[in-house]
Short mmCIF file of C-alpha atoms in Angstrom, two decimals:
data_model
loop_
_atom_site.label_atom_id
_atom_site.label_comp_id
_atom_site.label_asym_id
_atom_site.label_seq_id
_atom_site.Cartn_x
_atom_site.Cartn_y
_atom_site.Cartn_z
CA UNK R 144 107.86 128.55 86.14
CA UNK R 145 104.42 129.48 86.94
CA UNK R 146 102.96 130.11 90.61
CA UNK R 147 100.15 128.01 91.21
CA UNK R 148 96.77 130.34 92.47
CA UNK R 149 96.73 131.08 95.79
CA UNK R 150 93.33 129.44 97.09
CA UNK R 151 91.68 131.26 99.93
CA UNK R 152 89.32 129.72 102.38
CA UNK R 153 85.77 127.86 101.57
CA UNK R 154 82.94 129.11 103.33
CA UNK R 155 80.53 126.07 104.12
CA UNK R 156 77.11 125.53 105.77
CA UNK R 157 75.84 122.80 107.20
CA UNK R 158 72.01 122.02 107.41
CA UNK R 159 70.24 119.68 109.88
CA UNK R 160 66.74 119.86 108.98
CA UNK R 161 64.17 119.40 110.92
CA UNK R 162 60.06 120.92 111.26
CA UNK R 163 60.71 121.42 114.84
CA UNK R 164 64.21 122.79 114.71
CA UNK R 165 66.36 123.22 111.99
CA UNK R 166 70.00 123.57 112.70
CA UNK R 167 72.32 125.02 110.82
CA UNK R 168 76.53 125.82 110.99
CA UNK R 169 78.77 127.71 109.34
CA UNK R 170 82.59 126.84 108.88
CA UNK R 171 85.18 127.97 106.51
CA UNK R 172 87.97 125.13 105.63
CA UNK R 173 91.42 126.70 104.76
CA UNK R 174 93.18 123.94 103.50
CA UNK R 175 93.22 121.14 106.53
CA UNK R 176 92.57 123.94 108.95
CA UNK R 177 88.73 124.49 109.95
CA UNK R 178 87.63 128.06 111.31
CA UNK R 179 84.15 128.36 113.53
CA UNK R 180 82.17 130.98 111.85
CA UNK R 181 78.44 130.64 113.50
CA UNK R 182 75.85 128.02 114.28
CA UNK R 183 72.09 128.22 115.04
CA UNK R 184 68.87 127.05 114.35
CA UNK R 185 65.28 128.26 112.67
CA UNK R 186 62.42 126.89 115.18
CA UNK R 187 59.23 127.48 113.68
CA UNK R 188 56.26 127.62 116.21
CA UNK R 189 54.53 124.16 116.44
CA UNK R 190 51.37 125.44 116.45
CA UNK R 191 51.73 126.82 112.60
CA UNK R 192 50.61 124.20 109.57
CA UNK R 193 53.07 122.23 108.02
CA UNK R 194 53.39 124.73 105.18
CA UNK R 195 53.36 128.01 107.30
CA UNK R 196 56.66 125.95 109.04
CA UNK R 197 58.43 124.87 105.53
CA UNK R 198 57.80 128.37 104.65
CA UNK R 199 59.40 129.74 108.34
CA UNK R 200 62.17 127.44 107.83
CA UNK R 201 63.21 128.49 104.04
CA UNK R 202 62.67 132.21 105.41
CA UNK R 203 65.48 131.72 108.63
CA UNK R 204 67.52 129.93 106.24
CA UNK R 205 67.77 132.51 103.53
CA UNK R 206 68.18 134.66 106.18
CA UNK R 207 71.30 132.77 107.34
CA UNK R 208 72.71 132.17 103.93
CA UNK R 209 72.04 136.03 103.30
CA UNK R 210 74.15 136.84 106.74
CA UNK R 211 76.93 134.06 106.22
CA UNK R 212 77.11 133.88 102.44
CA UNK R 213 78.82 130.47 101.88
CA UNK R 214 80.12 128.91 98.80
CA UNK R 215 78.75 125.60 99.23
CA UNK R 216 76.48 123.48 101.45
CA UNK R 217 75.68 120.49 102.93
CA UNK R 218 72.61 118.48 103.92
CA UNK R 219 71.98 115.30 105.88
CA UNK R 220 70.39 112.83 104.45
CA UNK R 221 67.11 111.64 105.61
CA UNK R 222 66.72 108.18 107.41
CA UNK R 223 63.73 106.05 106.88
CA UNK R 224 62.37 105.06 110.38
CA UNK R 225 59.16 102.89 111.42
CA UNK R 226 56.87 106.14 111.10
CA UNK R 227 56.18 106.58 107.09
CA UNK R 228 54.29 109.56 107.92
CA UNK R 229 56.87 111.31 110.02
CA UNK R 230 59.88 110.31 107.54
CA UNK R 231 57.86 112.35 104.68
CA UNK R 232 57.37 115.43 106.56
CA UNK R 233 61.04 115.34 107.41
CA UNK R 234 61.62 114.57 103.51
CA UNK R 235 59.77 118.00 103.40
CA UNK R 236 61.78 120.00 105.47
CA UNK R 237 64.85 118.30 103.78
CA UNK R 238 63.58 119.68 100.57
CA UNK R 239 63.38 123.10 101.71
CA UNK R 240 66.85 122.77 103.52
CA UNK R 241 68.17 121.98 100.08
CA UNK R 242 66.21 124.74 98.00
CA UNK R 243 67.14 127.43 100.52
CA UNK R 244 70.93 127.45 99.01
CA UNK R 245 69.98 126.26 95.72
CA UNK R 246 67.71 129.25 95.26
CA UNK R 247 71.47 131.69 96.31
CA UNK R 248 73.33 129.52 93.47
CA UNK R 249 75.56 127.22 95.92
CA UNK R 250 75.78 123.57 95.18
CA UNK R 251 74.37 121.21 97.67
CA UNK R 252 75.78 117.88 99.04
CA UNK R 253 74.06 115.28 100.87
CA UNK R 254 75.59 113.25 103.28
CA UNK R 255 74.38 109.90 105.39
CA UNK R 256 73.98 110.48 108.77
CA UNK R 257 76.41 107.87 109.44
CA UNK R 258 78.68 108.82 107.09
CA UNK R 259 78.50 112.52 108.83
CA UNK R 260 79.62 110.48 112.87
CA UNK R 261 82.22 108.31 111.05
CA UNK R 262 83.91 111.50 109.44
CA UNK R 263 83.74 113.38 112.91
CA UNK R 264 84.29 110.99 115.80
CA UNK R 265 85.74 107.93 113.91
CA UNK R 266 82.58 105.56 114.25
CA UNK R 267 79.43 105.13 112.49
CA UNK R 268 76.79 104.60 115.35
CA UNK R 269 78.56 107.41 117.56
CA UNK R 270 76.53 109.14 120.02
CA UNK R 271 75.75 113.02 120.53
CA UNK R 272 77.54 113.61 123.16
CA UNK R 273 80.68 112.08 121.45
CA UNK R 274 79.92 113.88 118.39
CA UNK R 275 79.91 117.05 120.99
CA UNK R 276 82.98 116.52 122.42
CA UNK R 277 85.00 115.97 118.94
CA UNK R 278 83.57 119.25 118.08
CA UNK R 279 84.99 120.94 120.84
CA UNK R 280 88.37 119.72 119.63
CA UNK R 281 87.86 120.03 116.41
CA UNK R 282 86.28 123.47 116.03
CA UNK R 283 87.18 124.85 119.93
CA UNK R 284 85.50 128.69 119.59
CA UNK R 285 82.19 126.57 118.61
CA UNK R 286 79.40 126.61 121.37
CA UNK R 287 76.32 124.91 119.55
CA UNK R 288 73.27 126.32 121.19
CA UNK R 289 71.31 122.74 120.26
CA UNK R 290 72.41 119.28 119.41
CA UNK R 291 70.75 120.27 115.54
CA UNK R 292 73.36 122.83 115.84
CA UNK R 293 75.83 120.97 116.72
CA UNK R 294 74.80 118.27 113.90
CA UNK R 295 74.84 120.74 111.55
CA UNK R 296 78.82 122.03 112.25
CA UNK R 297 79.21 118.18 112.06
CA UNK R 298 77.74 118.03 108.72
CA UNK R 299 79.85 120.95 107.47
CA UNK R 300 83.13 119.12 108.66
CA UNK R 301 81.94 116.10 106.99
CA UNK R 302 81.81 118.50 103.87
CA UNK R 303 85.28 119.74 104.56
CA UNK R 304 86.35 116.45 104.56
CA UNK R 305 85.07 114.57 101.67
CA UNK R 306 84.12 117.93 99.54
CA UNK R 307 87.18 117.03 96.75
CA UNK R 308 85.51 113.72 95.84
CA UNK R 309 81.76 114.89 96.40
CA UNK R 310 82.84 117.46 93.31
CA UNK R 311 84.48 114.52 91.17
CA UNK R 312 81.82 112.75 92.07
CA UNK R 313 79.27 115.31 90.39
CA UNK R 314 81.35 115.97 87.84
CA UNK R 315 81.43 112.45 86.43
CA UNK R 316 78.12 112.09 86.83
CA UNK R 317 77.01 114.95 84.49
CA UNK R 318 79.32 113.35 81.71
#
């Protein structure tokens, strides 16, 4: 009888983007058991133009993945609001957010914001301070600095959670 192989833990980070603040957290999943690594954020000054920031943001994020050096990554999606002008530039920063990995060879998820609050506090339109206080249970050593830090922890949980069928998923799809 063969052993099965010993799997260690998976190092995941989680991206909130954002032009004004882009959070980011780092987690490693060990089976059901999730370990606090670090969580931040890359805050380009407001004052730069919109590609000087992109370019900021892709910087602290390499930076990050450099430091941290997960194996995969996660991204919230991007939800469409009333202001078509401010929902592109976010799509902008998104795109960066999911380059930034892509460009270290780590495959990227996506996740719905909604899908990312029903994973961590049980309901879909959950608020930040409940998505706060889940966090606090679920990863205790964690002390987000921001509430995109704290989103972005969230959205590496979600990860933990669902990563098994987000690979099947991919995998099917490239059949």
């Amino acid at each position: 009888m063969t052993a099965l192989p010993i799997r260690g833990p998976v190092r995941i980070i989680g991206i909130d983007p954002g032009l004004r603040r882009t959070g980011w957290g780092v987690i490693e999943a060990d089976g059901n058991r999730l370990i606090y690594v670090a969580c931040g954020s890359v805050e380009p000054p407001n004052d730069l133009p919109l590609a000087s920031r992109l370019l900021a943001i892709h910087e602290g994020l390499a930076s990050v993945l450099s430091d941290h050096q997960p194996m995969e990554a996660a991204v919230e999606q991007t939800f469409v609001n009333k202001d078509g002008v401010a929902t592109l530039k976010l799509g902008q920063a998104r795109g960066v957010a999911m380059l930034a990995p892509a460009m270290f060879g780590i495959s990227v998820a996506e996740y719905a914001p909604n899908q990312v609050k029903k994973t961590v506090v049980g309901a879909g339109h959950a608020e930040k301070a409940q998505i706060a206080m889940m966090l606090k249970i679920l990863l205790p050593k964690a002390d987000p600095p921001s509430a995109d830090a704290a989103d972005a922890l969230a959205i590496a949980i979600t990860h933990a959670h669902h990563r098994q069928s987000t690979a099947l998923r991919l995998k099917v799809a490239s059949l």
